[in-house]
Amino acid sequence: MSARGREKTRLHVVIVANTHSGGGKLRRFRLIERAERLGAQIRVIGEGQSASSLARAAVEQGAEVLGVAGGDGTVSAVAAVAAATDHPLLVIPAGTRNHFARDLGLDIRNPGRALPALLEAESARVDLGVAGSRIFVNNVSFGIYAEALLEPRYREAKARTLVSLAPGYIGGQRWVEAIVDAPQEAIECPQVVLVSNNPYQLSPPRHLGRRFALATGLLGALVIKRPPEPPAPPDLLPRLRRALLRQASAGLPETGVVTWSAPQVVLHGSAPGLPAGIDGEPVELSLPVRCEIRPGALRVLLPKRWPGM
């Protein structure tokens, strides 16, 4: 994370809250009531409303700080508005995974520990990713996960949905209809493409998938190539994990998995568009897809004295 500044936050703070995130964390930790006692105004996302529309309305009504309480998809939507309007963002990790909050250094097991930032906070600049015109705080994915997000049953049965789609990818009948420009080659029709806002940690194993820096000015890219024959055993996720651990721990090449860091990653091809998952939300992106980093685009407010990253 970039160098921090210290600032009082007795300002007009509006928090956009998603009560459906995290299995009821907002209610369980009484986050709305506690935030209101500290002077924040709460805007709960209602039926037919979006996090981004509530955030824009808050800015138009004079909010000086935008807050967000929810999962990564909600955080991503409000972060896009905060960056576009140069408003600081205060994140309360009230979702299920809370990857962005975790990598900011917040306590995702006790989201209430983010609330003291309403009184006094440390300010830091972090990067944002953009895919086409869409902002992402974590990653944009193409392939089996992106396709699963489009399935109506995914939210209720995530593992079952992924398992139902896996045979087509494992058997080589399904792939990402695009070419990815990697540093050493153009990778045609890969199985999976993952582009992250700052590179993911690959070692040691307990840190796999973490980001300990969010201001490197680089995207992380990970591509699983389409195998010439179905891999054995036929399980895509263990295959990826084994490959990454092999790369990280032994420094050995893994021809099926390519990783690199760059300020831009481009996917192109003849298809009109690609299904994608942006911070866990399904979208359709037109080709070519240009993924770029926006260094220091977002100012975040973190609780004073919290160690952070």
PDB file of C-alpha atoms in Angstrom:
ATOM      1  CA  MET A   1       0.000   0.000   0.000  1.00  0.00           C
ATOM      2  CA  SER A   2       1.189   3.525  -0.611  1.00  0.00           C
ATOM      3  CA  ALA A   3       2.358   5.912   2.114  1.00  0.00           C
ATOM      4  CA  ARG A   4      -0.382   6.796   4.539  1.00  0.00           C
ATOM      5  CA  GLY A   5      -1.643  10.072   5.912  1.00  0.00           C
ATOM      6  CA  ARG A   6      -3.705  10.632   9.015  1.00  0.00           C
ATOM      7  CA  GLU A   7      -6.987  12.481   8.942  1.00  0.00           C
ATOM      8  CA  LYS A   8     -10.032  13.110  11.049  1.00  0.00           C
ATOM      9  CA  THR A   9     -13.217  11.735   9.526  1.00  0.00           C
ATOM     10  CA  ARG A  10     -15.866  13.776  11.323  1.00  0.00           C
ATOM     11  CA  LEU A  11     -17.253  14.500   7.896  1.00  0.00           C
ATOM     12  CA  HIS A  12     -20.479  13.775   6.053  1.00  0.00           C
ATOM     13  CA  VAL A  13     -20.134   9.994   5.667  1.00  0.00           C
ATOM     14  CA  VAL A  14     -22.664   7.915   3.751  1.00  0.00           C
ATOM     15  CA  ILE A  15     -22.361   4.125   3.895  1.00  0.00           C
ATOM     16  CA  VAL A  16     -23.973   1.978   1.202  1.00  0.00           C
ATOM     17  CA  ALA A  17     -25.021  -1.277   2.882  1.00  0.00           C
ATOM     18  CA  ASN A  18     -25.924  -4.629   1.335  1.00  0.00           C
ATOM     19  CA  THR A  19     -27.936  -6.542   3.925  1.00  0.00           C
ATOM     20  CA  HIS A  20     -27.892  -9.692   1.756  1.00  0.00           C
ATOM     21  CA  SER A  21     -24.095 -10.016   1.915  1.00  0.00           C
ATOM     22  CA  GLY A  22     -22.214 -12.303   4.231  1.00  0.00           C
ATOM     23  CA  GLY A  23     -25.135 -14.321   5.550  1.00  0.00           C
ATOM     24  CA  GLY A  24     -26.447 -11.485   7.690  1.00  0.00           C
ATOM     25  CA  LYS A  25     -23.211 -10.009   9.081  1.00  0.00           C
ATOM     26  CA  LEU A  26     -24.677  -6.515   9.164  1.00  0.00           C
ATOM     27  CA  ARG A  27     -27.370  -7.692  11.539  1.00  0.00           C
ATOM     28  CA  ARG A  28     -25.222 -10.121  13.519  1.00  0.00           C
ATOM     29  CA  PHE A  29     -22.560  -7.510  14.304  1.00  0.00           C
ATOM     30  CA  ARG A  30     -25.110  -4.668  14.558  1.00  0.00           C
ATOM     31  CA  LEU A  31     -23.000  -2.700  12.096  1.00  0.00           C
ATOM     32  CA  ILE A  32     -25.718  -0.308  10.928  1.00  0.00           C
ATOM     33  CA  GLU A  33     -26.650   0.802  14.445  1.00  0.00           C
ATOM     34  CA  ARG A  34     -23.010   1.131  15.484  1.00  0.00           C
ATOM     35  CA  ALA A  35     -22.107   3.165  12.392  1.00  0.00           C
ATOM     36  CA  GLU A  36     -25.071   5.485  12.912  1.00  0.00           C
ATOM     37  CA  ARG A  37     -24.018   6.103  16.512  1.00  0.00           C
ATOM     38  CA  LEU A  38     -20.654   7.238  15.160  1.00  0.00           C
ATOM     39  CA  GLY A  39     -22.352   9.762  12.882  1.00  0.00           C
ATOM     40  CA  ALA A  40     -22.604   7.925   9.556  1.00  0.00           C
ATOM     41  CA  GLN A  41     -25.709   7.890   7.389  1.00  0.00           C
ATOM     42  CA  ILE A  42     -26.740   4.502   5.999  1.00  0.00           C
ATOM     43  CA  ARG A  43     -28.257   3.762   2.600  1.00  0.00           C
ATOM     44  CA  VAL A  44     -29.497   0.164   2.434  1.00  0.00           C
ATOM     45  CA  ILE A  45     -29.711  -1.277  -1.072  1.00  0.00           C
ATOM     46  CA  GLY A  46     -33.380  -1.947  -1.734  1.00  0.00           C
ATOM     47  CA  GLU A  47     -35.218  -3.846  -4.432  1.00  0.00           C
ATOM     48  CA  GLY A  48     -34.505  -2.341  -7.843  1.00  0.00           C
ATOM     49  CA  GLN A  49     -31.603  -0.271  -6.512  1.00  0.00           C
ATOM     50  CA  SER A  50     -27.890  -0.666  -7.111  1.00  0.00           C
ATOM     51  CA  ALA A  51     -24.895   0.121  -4.948  1.00  0.00           C
ATOM     52  CA  SER A  52     -23.476   2.445  -7.588  1.00  0.00           C
ATOM     53  CA  SER A  53     -26.703   4.448  -7.948  1.00  0.00           C
ATOM     54  CA  LEU A  54     -26.930   4.943  -4.175  1.00  0.00           C
ATOM     55  CA  ALA A  55     -23.279   6.003  -4.053  1.00  0.00           C
ATOM     56  CA  ARG A  56     -23.763   8.519  -6.871  1.00  0.00           C
ATOM     57  CA  ALA A  57     -26.852   9.924  -5.148  1.00  0.00           C
ATOM     58  CA  ALA A  58     -24.890  10.285  -1.909  1.00  0.00           C
ATOM     59  CA  VAL A  59     -22.201  12.283  -3.694  1.00  0.00           C
ATOM     60  CA  GLU A  60     -24.811  14.520  -5.321  1.00  0.00           C
ATOM     61  CA  GLN A  61     -26.336  15.122  -1.878  1.00  0.00           C
ATOM     62  CA  GLY A  62     -23.045  16.279  -0.405  1.00  0.00           C
ATOM     63  CA  ALA A  63     -21.349  13.198   1.017  1.00  0.00           C
ATOM     64  CA  GLU A  64     -17.674  13.857   1.715  1.00  0.00           C
ATOM     65  CA  VAL A  65     -16.765  10.220   2.398  1.00  0.00           C
ATOM     66  CA  LEU A  66     -18.297   7.114   0.838  1.00  0.00           C
ATOM     67  CA  GLY A  67     -18.501   3.976   2.910  1.00  0.00           C
ATOM     68  CA  VAL A  68     -19.508   0.492   1.878  1.00  0.00           C
ATOM     69  CA  ALA A  69     -20.635  -2.484   3.959  1.00  0.00           C
ATOM     70  CA  GLY A  70     -20.980  -5.665   1.950  1.00  0.00           C
ATOM     71  CA  GLY A  71     -19.125  -8.180  -0.159  1.00  0.00           C
ATOM     72  CA  ASP A  72     -16.571  -7.666  -2.889  1.00  0.00           C
ATOM     73  CA  GLY A  73     -19.150  -6.986  -5.609  1.00  0.00           C
ATOM     74  CA  THR A  74     -20.746  -4.215  -3.554  1.00  0.00           C
ATOM     75  CA  VAL A  75     -17.337  -2.810  -2.605  1.00  0.00           C
ATOM     76  CA  SER A  76     -16.288  -2.788  -6.262  1.00  0.00           C
ATOM     77  CA  ALA A  77     -19.384  -0.837  -7.332  1.00  0.00           C
ATOM     78  CA  VAL A  78     -18.971   1.846  -4.662  1.00  0.00           C
ATOM     79  CA  ALA A  79     -15.200   2.022  -5.192  1.00  0.00           C
ATOM     80  CA  ALA A  80     -15.796   2.872  -8.856  1.00  0.00           C
ATOM     81  CA  VAL A  81     -17.940   5.855  -7.850  1.00  0.00           C
ATOM     82  CA  ALA A  82     -15.466   6.937  -5.168  1.00  0.00           C
ATOM     83  CA  ALA A  83     -12.570   6.885  -7.622  1.00  0.00           C
ATOM     84  CA  ALA A  84     -14.518   8.702 -10.334  1.00  0.00           C
ATOM     85  CA  THR A  85     -15.536  11.495  -7.947  1.00  0.00           C
ATOM     86  CA  ASP A  86     -12.272  11.595  -5.936  1.00  0.00           C
ATOM     87  CA  HIS A  87     -14.022  10.653  -2.690  1.00  0.00           C
ATOM     88  CA  PRO A  88     -12.271   8.580  -0.029  1.00  0.00           C
ATOM     89  CA  LEU A  89     -13.685   5.096   0.575  1.00  0.00           C
ATOM     90  CA  LEU A  90     -14.213   3.421   3.941  1.00  0.00           C
ATOM     91  CA  VAL A  91     -14.654  -0.361   3.696  1.00  0.00           C
ATOM     92  CA  ILE A  92     -16.570  -2.425   6.266  1.00  0.00           C
ATOM     93  CA  PRO A  93     -16.012  -6.137   5.477  1.00  0.00           C
ATOM     94  CA  ALA A  94     -19.554  -7.477   5.726  1.00  0.00           C
ATOM     95  CA  GLY A  95     -19.451  -9.990   2.865  1.00  0.00           C
ATOM     96  CA  THR A  96     -18.579 -13.670   2.643  1.00  0.00           C
ATOM     97  CA  ARG A  97     -15.041 -13.641   1.249  1.00  0.00           C
ATOM     98  CA  ASN A  98     -14.001 -10.004   1.704  1.00  0.00           C
ATOM     99  CA  HIS A  99     -10.854 -10.430  -0.403  1.00  0.00           C
ATOM    100  CA  PHE A 100     -10.275  -6.707  -0.938  1.00  0.00           C
ATOM    101  CA  ALA A 101     -10.813  -5.865   2.738  1.00  0.00           C
ATOM    102  CA  ARG A 102      -8.522  -8.722   3.769  1.00  0.00           C
ATOM    103  CA  ASP A 103      -5.766  -7.497   1.460  1.00  0.00           C
ATOM    104  CA  LEU A 104      -6.212  -3.973   2.817  1.00  0.00           C
ATOM    105  CA  GLY A 105      -5.319  -5.494   6.176  1.00  0.00           C
ATOM    106  CA  LEU A 106      -8.759  -5.208   7.765  1.00  0.00           C
ATOM    107  CA  ASP A 107     -10.063  -7.747  10.258  1.00  0.00           C
ATOM    108  CA  ILE A 108     -12.559  -9.723   8.178  1.00  0.00           C
ATOM    109  CA  ARG A 109     -13.600 -11.906  11.126  1.00  0.00           C
ATOM    110  CA  ASN A 110     -14.709  -8.893  13.139  1.00  0.00           C
ATOM    111  CA  PRO A 111     -16.013  -6.252  10.709  1.00  0.00           C
ATOM    112  CA  GLY A 112     -16.799  -3.902  13.577  1.00  0.00           C
ATOM    113  CA  ARG A 113     -13.081  -3.196  13.901  1.00  0.00           C
ATOM    114  CA  ALA A 114     -13.335  -1.093  10.734  1.00  0.00           C
ATOM    115  CA  LEU A 115     -15.781   1.341  12.362  1.00  0.00           C
ATOM    116  CA  PRO A 116     -13.240   3.461  14.328  1.00  0.00           C
ATOM    117  CA  ALA A 117     -12.161   4.865  10.951  1.00  0.00           C
ATOM    118  CA  LEU A 118     -15.379   6.894  11.137  1.00  0.00           C
ATOM    119  CA  LEU A 119     -13.712   8.940  13.883  1.00  0.00           C
ATOM    120  CA  GLU A 120     -10.059   8.982  12.880  1.00  0.00           C
ATOM    121  CA  ALA A 121      -8.407   7.185  10.021  1.00  0.00           C
ATOM    122  CA  GLU A 122      -5.233   6.471   8.148  1.00  0.00           C
ATOM    123  CA  SER A 123      -5.439   7.428   4.475  1.00  0.00           C
ATOM    124  CA  ALA A 124      -3.748   5.415   1.725  1.00  0.00           C
ATOM    125  CA  ARG A 125      -3.783   5.309  -2.063  1.00  0.00           C
ATOM    126  CA  VAL A 126      -4.312   1.953  -3.776  1.00  0.00           C
ATOM    127  CA  ASP A 127      -4.609   0.841  -7.386  1.00  0.00           C
ATOM    128  CA  LEU A 128      -7.721  -0.177  -9.269  1.00  0.00           C
ATOM    129  CA  GLY A 129      -8.061  -2.466 -12.261  1.00  0.00           C
ATOM    130  CA  VAL A 130     -10.261  -1.731 -15.244  1.00  0.00           C
ATOM    131  CA  ALA A 131     -11.565  -4.193 -17.841  1.00  0.00           C
ATOM    132  CA  GLY A 132     -13.150  -2.366 -20.748  1.00  0.00           C
ATOM    133  CA  SER A 133     -15.011   0.331 -18.854  1.00  0.00           C
ATOM    134  CA  ARG A 134     -15.568  -1.734 -15.689  1.00  0.00           C
ATOM    135  CA  ILE A 135     -13.589  -1.153 -12.500  1.00  0.00           C
ATOM    136  CA  PHE A 136     -12.429  -4.117 -10.422  1.00  0.00           C
ATOM    137  CA  VAL A 137     -10.852  -4.180  -6.969  1.00  0.00           C
ATOM    138  CA  ASN A 138      -9.944  -7.887  -7.009  1.00  0.00           C
ATOM    139  CA  ASN A 139     -10.004  -9.568 -10.397  1.00  0.00           C
ATOM    140  CA  VAL A 140     -11.699 -10.258 -13.688  1.00  0.00           C
ATOM    141  CA  SER A 141     -11.993 -13.897 -14.731  1.00  0.00           C
ATOM    142  CA  PHE A 142     -12.814 -15.703 -17.964  1.00  0.00           C
ATOM    143  CA  GLY A 143     -13.635 -19.382 -18.326  1.00  0.00           C
ATOM    144  CA  ILE A 144     -15.358 -21.841 -16.026  1.00  0.00           C
ATOM    145  CA  TYR A 145     -15.886 -19.444 -13.107  1.00  0.00           C
ATOM    146  CA  ALA A 146     -17.221 -16.662 -15.309  1.00  0.00           C
ATOM    147  CA  GLU A 147     -19.597 -19.106 -16.987  1.00  0.00           C
ATOM    148  CA  ALA A 148     -20.759 -20.431 -13.612  1.00  0.00           C
ATOM    149  CA  LEU A 149     -21.693 -16.919 -12.491  1.00  0.00           C
ATOM    150  CA  LEU A 150     -24.178 -16.728 -15.364  1.00  0.00           C
ATOM    151  CA  GLU A 151     -26.032 -19.807 -14.105  1.00  0.00           C
ATOM    152  CA  PRO A 152     -29.169 -18.881 -12.088  1.00  0.00           C
ATOM    153  CA  ARG A 153     -28.470 -21.675  -9.602  1.00  0.00           C
ATOM    154  CA  TYR A 154     -24.887 -20.581  -8.849  1.00  0.00           C
ATOM    155  CA  ARG A 155     -25.601 -18.500  -5.729  1.00  0.00           C
ATOM    156  CA  GLU A 156     -27.457 -21.362  -4.053  1.00  0.00           C
ATOM    157  CA  ALA A 157     -25.212 -24.222  -5.214  1.00  0.00           C
ATOM    158  CA  LYS A 158     -21.753 -22.927  -6.124  1.00  0.00           C
ATOM    159  CA  ALA A 159     -19.814 -26.182  -5.924  1.00  0.00           C
ATOM    160  CA  ARG A 160     -22.478 -28.164  -7.778  1.00  0.00           C
ATOM    161  CA  THR A 161     -22.624 -25.581 -10.570  1.00  0.00           C
ATOM    162  CA  LEU A 162     -18.845 -25.627 -11.044  1.00  0.00           C
ATOM    163  CA  VAL A 163     -18.811 -29.427 -11.066  1.00  0.00           C
ATOM    164  CA  SER A 164     -21.530 -29.500 -13.731  1.00  0.00           C
ATOM    165  CA  LEU A 165     -19.492 -27.212 -16.003  1.00  0.00           C
ATOM    166  CA  ALA A 166     -16.077 -28.751 -15.358  1.00  0.00           C
ATOM    167  CA  PRO A 167     -16.288 -31.766 -17.744  1.00  0.00           C
ATOM    168  CA  GLY A 168     -16.596 -29.542 -20.802  1.00  0.00           C
ATOM    169  CA  TYR A 169     -13.461 -27.598 -19.882  1.00  0.00           C
ATOM    170  CA  ILE A 170     -11.508 -30.639 -18.750  1.00  0.00           C
ATOM    171  CA  GLY A 171     -12.386 -32.557 -21.890  1.00  0.00           C
ATOM    172  CA  GLY A 172     -11.373 -29.669 -24.120  1.00  0.00           C
ATOM    173  CA  GLN A 173     -14.879 -29.022 -25.483  1.00  0.00           C
ATOM    174  CA  ARG A 174     -15.166 -25.605 -23.778  1.00  0.00           C
ATOM    175  CA  TRP A 175     -12.677 -22.791 -23.564  1.00  0.00           C
ATOM    176  CA  VAL A 176     -12.285 -19.023 -23.570  1.00  0.00           C
ATOM    177  CA  GLU A 177     -13.036 -17.802 -27.097  1.00  0.00           C
ATOM    178  CA  ALA A 178     -10.082 -15.425 -27.242  1.00  0.00           C
ATOM    179  CA  ILE A 179      -6.343 -15.030 -27.656  1.00  0.00           C
ATOM    180  CA  VAL A 180      -4.338 -13.715 -24.710  1.00  0.00           C
ATOM    181  CA  ASP A 181      -1.134 -11.803 -25.394  1.00  0.00           C
ATOM    182  CA  ALA A 182       1.401 -13.160 -22.898  1.00  0.00           C
ATOM    183  CA  PRO A 183       4.992 -11.824 -22.798  1.00  0.00           C
ATOM    184  CA  GLN A 184       6.504 -14.809 -24.620  1.00  0.00           C
ATOM    185  CA  GLU A 185       3.579 -16.018 -26.727  1.00  0.00           C
ATOM    186  CA  ALA A 186       0.004 -15.548 -27.838  1.00  0.00           C
ATOM    187  CA  ILE A 187      -2.124 -18.118 -26.005  1.00  0.00           C
ATOM    188  CA  GLU A 188      -5.104 -19.275 -28.071  1.00  0.00           C
ATOM    189  CA  CYS A 189      -8.349 -20.517 -26.549  1.00  0.00           C
ATOM    190  CA  PRO A 190      -7.156 -21.002 -22.960  1.00  0.00           C
ATOM    191  CA  GLN A 191      -9.223 -22.792 -20.348  1.00  0.00           C
ATOM    192  CA  VAL A 192      -9.049 -20.043 -17.726  1.00  0.00           C
ATOM    193  CA  VAL A 193      -7.847 -16.440 -17.671  1.00  0.00           C
ATOM    194  CA  LEU A 194      -7.564 -14.525 -14.394  1.00  0.00           C
ATOM    195  CA  VAL A 195      -6.402 -10.898 -14.270  1.00  0.00           C
ATOM    196  CA  SER A 196      -5.970  -9.370 -10.818  1.00  0.00           C
ATOM    197  CA  ASN A 197      -5.613  -5.858  -9.451  1.00  0.00           C
ATOM    198  CA  ASN A 198      -1.968  -6.290  -8.352  1.00  0.00           C
ATOM    199  CA  PRO A 199      -0.374  -9.744  -8.500  1.00  0.00           C
ATOM    200  CA  TYR A 200      -1.443 -12.580  -6.234  1.00  0.00           C
ATOM    201  CA  GLN A 201       1.071 -14.202  -3.923  1.00  0.00           C
ATOM    202  CA  LEU A 202       2.066 -17.702  -5.060  1.00  0.00           C
ATOM    203  CA  SER A 203       4.228 -18.740  -2.123  1.00  0.00           C
ATOM    204  CA  PRO A 204       4.383 -19.940   0.560  1.00  0.00           C
ATOM    205  CA  PRO A 205       1.305 -22.174   0.210  1.00  0.00           C
ATOM    206  CA  ARG A 206      -0.521 -20.562   3.134  1.00  0.00           C
ATOM    207  CA  HIS A 207      -0.352 -17.200   1.343  1.00  0.00           C
ATOM    208  CA  LEU A 208      -1.544 -18.518  -2.021  1.00  0.00           C
ATOM    209  CA  GLY A 209      -4.048 -16.052  -3.467  1.00  0.00           C
ATOM    210  CA  ARG A 210      -3.168 -13.169  -1.135  1.00  0.00           C
ATOM    211  CA  ARG A 211      -2.021  -9.693  -2.165  1.00  0.00           C
ATOM    212  CA  PHE A 212       0.323  -8.004   0.270  1.00  0.00           C
ATOM    213  CA  ALA A 213       0.640  -4.912  -1.908  1.00  0.00           C
ATOM    214  CA  LEU A 214      -2.130  -3.004  -3.652  1.00  0.00           C
ATOM    215  CA  ALA A 215      -0.065  -0.158  -5.079  1.00  0.00           C
ATOM    216  CA  THR A 216       2.521  -1.811  -7.341  1.00  0.00           C
ATOM    217  CA  GLY A 217       1.067  -0.320 -10.510  1.00  0.00           C
ATOM    218  CA  LEU A 218       0.830  -3.798 -12.046  1.00  0.00           C
ATOM    219  CA  LEU A 219      -1.842  -6.341 -12.899  1.00  0.00           C
ATOM    220  CA  GLY A 220      -1.314 -10.002 -12.174  1.00  0.00           C
ATOM    221  CA  ALA A 221      -2.160 -12.444 -14.968  1.00  0.00           C
ATOM    222  CA  LEU A 222      -2.723 -16.191 -14.764  1.00  0.00           C
ATOM    223  CA  VAL A 223      -3.650 -18.340 -17.768  1.00  0.00           C
ATOM    224  CA  ILE A 224      -4.361 -22.072 -17.857  1.00  0.00           C
ATOM    225  CA  LYS A 225      -3.697 -23.375 -21.341  1.00  0.00           C
ATOM    226  CA  ARG A 226      -6.075 -25.736 -23.064  1.00  0.00           C
ATOM    227  CA  PRO A 227      -4.497 -29.201 -22.775  1.00  0.00           C
ATOM    228  CA  PRO A 228      -3.882 -31.293 -25.911  1.00  0.00           C
ATOM    229  CA  GLU A 229      -5.504 -34.202 -24.044  1.00  0.00           C
ATOM    230  CA  PRO A 230      -7.788 -34.298 -21.006  1.00  0.00           C
ATOM    231  CA  PRO A 231      -5.626 -34.133 -17.873  1.00  0.00           C
ATOM    232  CA  ALA A 232      -5.694 -36.965 -15.383  1.00  0.00           C
ATOM    233  CA  PRO A 233      -7.106 -36.890 -12.830  1.00  0.00           C
ATOM    234  CA  PRO A 234      -9.874 -34.824 -14.444  1.00  0.00           C
ATOM    235  CA  ASP A 235     -10.099 -32.007 -11.933  1.00  0.00           C
ATOM    236  CA  LEU A 236      -9.254 -28.480 -13.053  1.00  0.00           C
ATOM    237  CA  LEU A 237      -8.899 -26.783  -9.663  1.00  0.00           C
ATOM    238  CA  PRO A 238      -6.483 -29.310  -8.116  1.00  0.00           C
ATOM    239  CA  ARG A 239      -4.519 -29.179 -11.359  1.00  0.00           C
ATOM    240  CA  LEU A 240      -4.171 -25.411 -11.012  1.00  0.00           C
ATOM    241  CA  ARG A 241      -3.239 -25.597  -7.343  1.00  0.00           C
ATOM    242  CA  ARG A 242      -0.579 -28.259  -7.954  1.00  0.00           C
ATOM    243  CA  ALA A 243       0.883 -26.245 -10.809  1.00  0.00           C
ATOM    244  CA  LEU A 244       1.101 -23.041  -8.789  1.00  0.00           C
ATOM    245  CA  LEU A 245       2.586 -24.762  -5.759  1.00  0.00           C
ATOM    246  CA  ARG A 246       5.128 -26.490  -7.992  1.00  0.00           C
ATOM    247  CA  GLN A 247       6.121 -23.163  -9.520  1.00  0.00           C
ATOM    248  CA  ALA A 248       6.279 -21.376  -6.200  1.00  0.00           C
ATOM    249  CA  SER A 249       8.056 -23.949  -4.055  1.00  0.00           C
ATOM    250  CA  ALA A 250      10.447 -25.548  -6.527  1.00  0.00           C
ATOM    251  CA  GLY A 251      10.865 -22.886  -9.178  1.00  0.00           C
ATOM    252  CA  LEU A 252      10.105 -25.476 -11.847  1.00  0.00           C
ATOM    253  CA  PRO A 253       8.325 -24.596 -15.090  1.00  0.00           C
ATOM    254  CA  GLU A 254       4.724 -25.669 -15.526  1.00  0.00           C
ATOM    255  CA  THR A 255       3.897 -25.578 -19.214  1.00  0.00           C
ATOM    256  CA  GLY A 256       0.135 -25.575 -18.687  1.00  0.00           C
ATOM    257  CA  VAL A 257       0.039 -22.499 -16.457  1.00  0.00           C
ATOM    258  CA  VAL A 258       1.468 -19.100 -17.394  1.00  0.00           C
ATOM    259  CA  THR A 259       1.760 -16.221 -14.915  1.00  0.00           C
ATOM    260  CA  TRP A 260       3.142 -12.711 -15.327  1.00  0.00           C
ATOM    261  CA  SER A 261       2.748  -9.104 -14.192  1.00  0.00           C
ATOM    262  CA  ALA A 262       2.155  -6.112 -16.449  1.00  0.00           C
ATOM    263  CA  PRO A 263       0.326  -2.777 -16.511  1.00  0.00           C
ATOM    264  CA  GLN A 264      -1.940  -4.103 -19.287  1.00  0.00           C
ATOM    265  CA  VAL A 265      -3.345  -7.474 -20.378  1.00  0.00           C
ATOM    266  CA  VAL A 266      -5.244  -7.813 -23.660  1.00  0.00           C
ATOM    267  CA  LEU A 267      -7.656 -10.495 -24.869  1.00  0.00           C
ATOM    268  CA  HIS A 268      -8.719 -10.365 -28.511  1.00  0.00           C
ATOM    269  CA  GLY A 269     -10.422 -12.530 -31.102  1.00  0.00           C
ATOM    270  CA  SER A 270     -13.308 -12.794 -33.526  1.00  0.00           C
ATOM    271  CA  ALA A 271     -16.090 -13.518 -31.014  1.00  0.00           C
ATOM    272  CA  PRO A 272     -18.429 -10.574 -30.374  1.00  0.00           C
ATOM    273  CA  GLY A 273     -17.948 -10.793 -26.625  1.00  0.00           C
ATOM    274  CA  LEU A 274     -16.926 -12.879 -23.647  1.00  0.00           C
ATOM    275  CA  PRO A 275     -18.711 -13.834 -20.436  1.00  0.00           C
ATOM    276  CA  ALA A 276     -16.626 -12.588 -17.530  1.00  0.00           C
ATOM    277  CA  GLY A 277     -16.753 -12.380 -13.773  1.00  0.00           C
ATOM    278  CA  ILE A 278     -15.750  -9.010 -12.314  1.00  0.00           C
ATOM    279  CA  ASP A 279     -15.283  -9.220  -8.553  1.00  0.00           C
ATOM    280  CA  GLY A 280     -17.727 -12.119  -8.512  1.00  0.00           C
ATOM    281  CA  GLU A 281     -20.411 -10.427 -10.620  1.00  0.00           C
ATOM    282  CA  PRO A 282     -21.350 -11.759 -14.099  1.00  0.00           C
ATOM    283  CA  VAL A 283     -20.879  -9.429 -17.073  1.00  0.00           C
ATOM    284  CA  GLU A 284     -20.428  -9.636 -20.835  1.00  0.00           C
ATOM    285  CA  LEU A 285     -17.390  -7.809 -22.238  1.00  0.00           C
ATOM    286  CA  SER A 286     -16.845  -6.888 -25.883  1.00  0.00           C
ATOM    287  CA  LEU A 287     -13.638  -7.961 -27.601  1.00  0.00           C
ATOM    288  CA  PRO A 288     -10.952  -6.820 -27.556  1.00  0.00           C
ATOM    289  CA  VAL A 289     -10.864  -6.644 -23.763  1.00  0.00           C
ATOM    290  CA  ARG A 290      -8.147  -4.345 -22.447  1.00  0.00           C
ATOM    291  CA  CYS A 291      -7.397  -4.848 -18.781  1.00  0.00           C
ATOM    292  CA  GLU A 292      -5.360  -1.985 -17.347  1.00  0.00           C
ATOM    293  CA  ILE A 293      -4.116  -0.798 -13.980  1.00  0.00           C
ATOM    294  CA  ARG A 294      -4.936   2.653 -12.631  1.00  0.00           C
ATOM    295  CA  PRO A 295      -2.176   3.420 -10.133  1.00  0.00           C
ATOM    296  CA  GLY A 296      -3.308   5.120  -6.940  1.00  0.00           C
ATOM    297  CA  ALA A 297      -6.800   5.686  -8.306  1.00  0.00           C
ATOM    298  CA  LEU A 298      -8.590   5.030  -5.008  1.00  0.00           C
ATOM    299  CA  ARG A 299      -8.079   6.644  -1.609  1.00  0.00           C
ATOM    300  CA  VAL A 300      -9.070   4.349   1.245  1.00  0.00           C
ATOM    301  CA  LEU A 301      -9.583   5.184   4.913  1.00  0.00           C
ATOM    302  CA  LEU A 302      -8.364   2.606   7.430  1.00  0.00           C
ATOM    303  CA  PRO A 303      -8.749   2.544  11.208  1.00  0.00           C
ATOM    304  CA  LYS A 304      -5.979   4.419  12.990  1.00  0.00           C
ATOM    305  CA  ARG A 305      -3.445   2.109  14.663  1.00  0.00           C
ATOM    306  CA  TRP A 306      -4.709  -0.903  12.721  1.00  0.00           C
ATOM    307  CA  PRO A 307      -1.538  -2.542  11.322  1.00  0.00           C
ATOM    308  CA  GLY A 308      -2.984  -3.001   7.844  1.00  0.00           C
ATOM    309  CA  MET A 309      -0.788  -4.431   5.147  1.00  0.00           C
TER     310      MET A 309
END
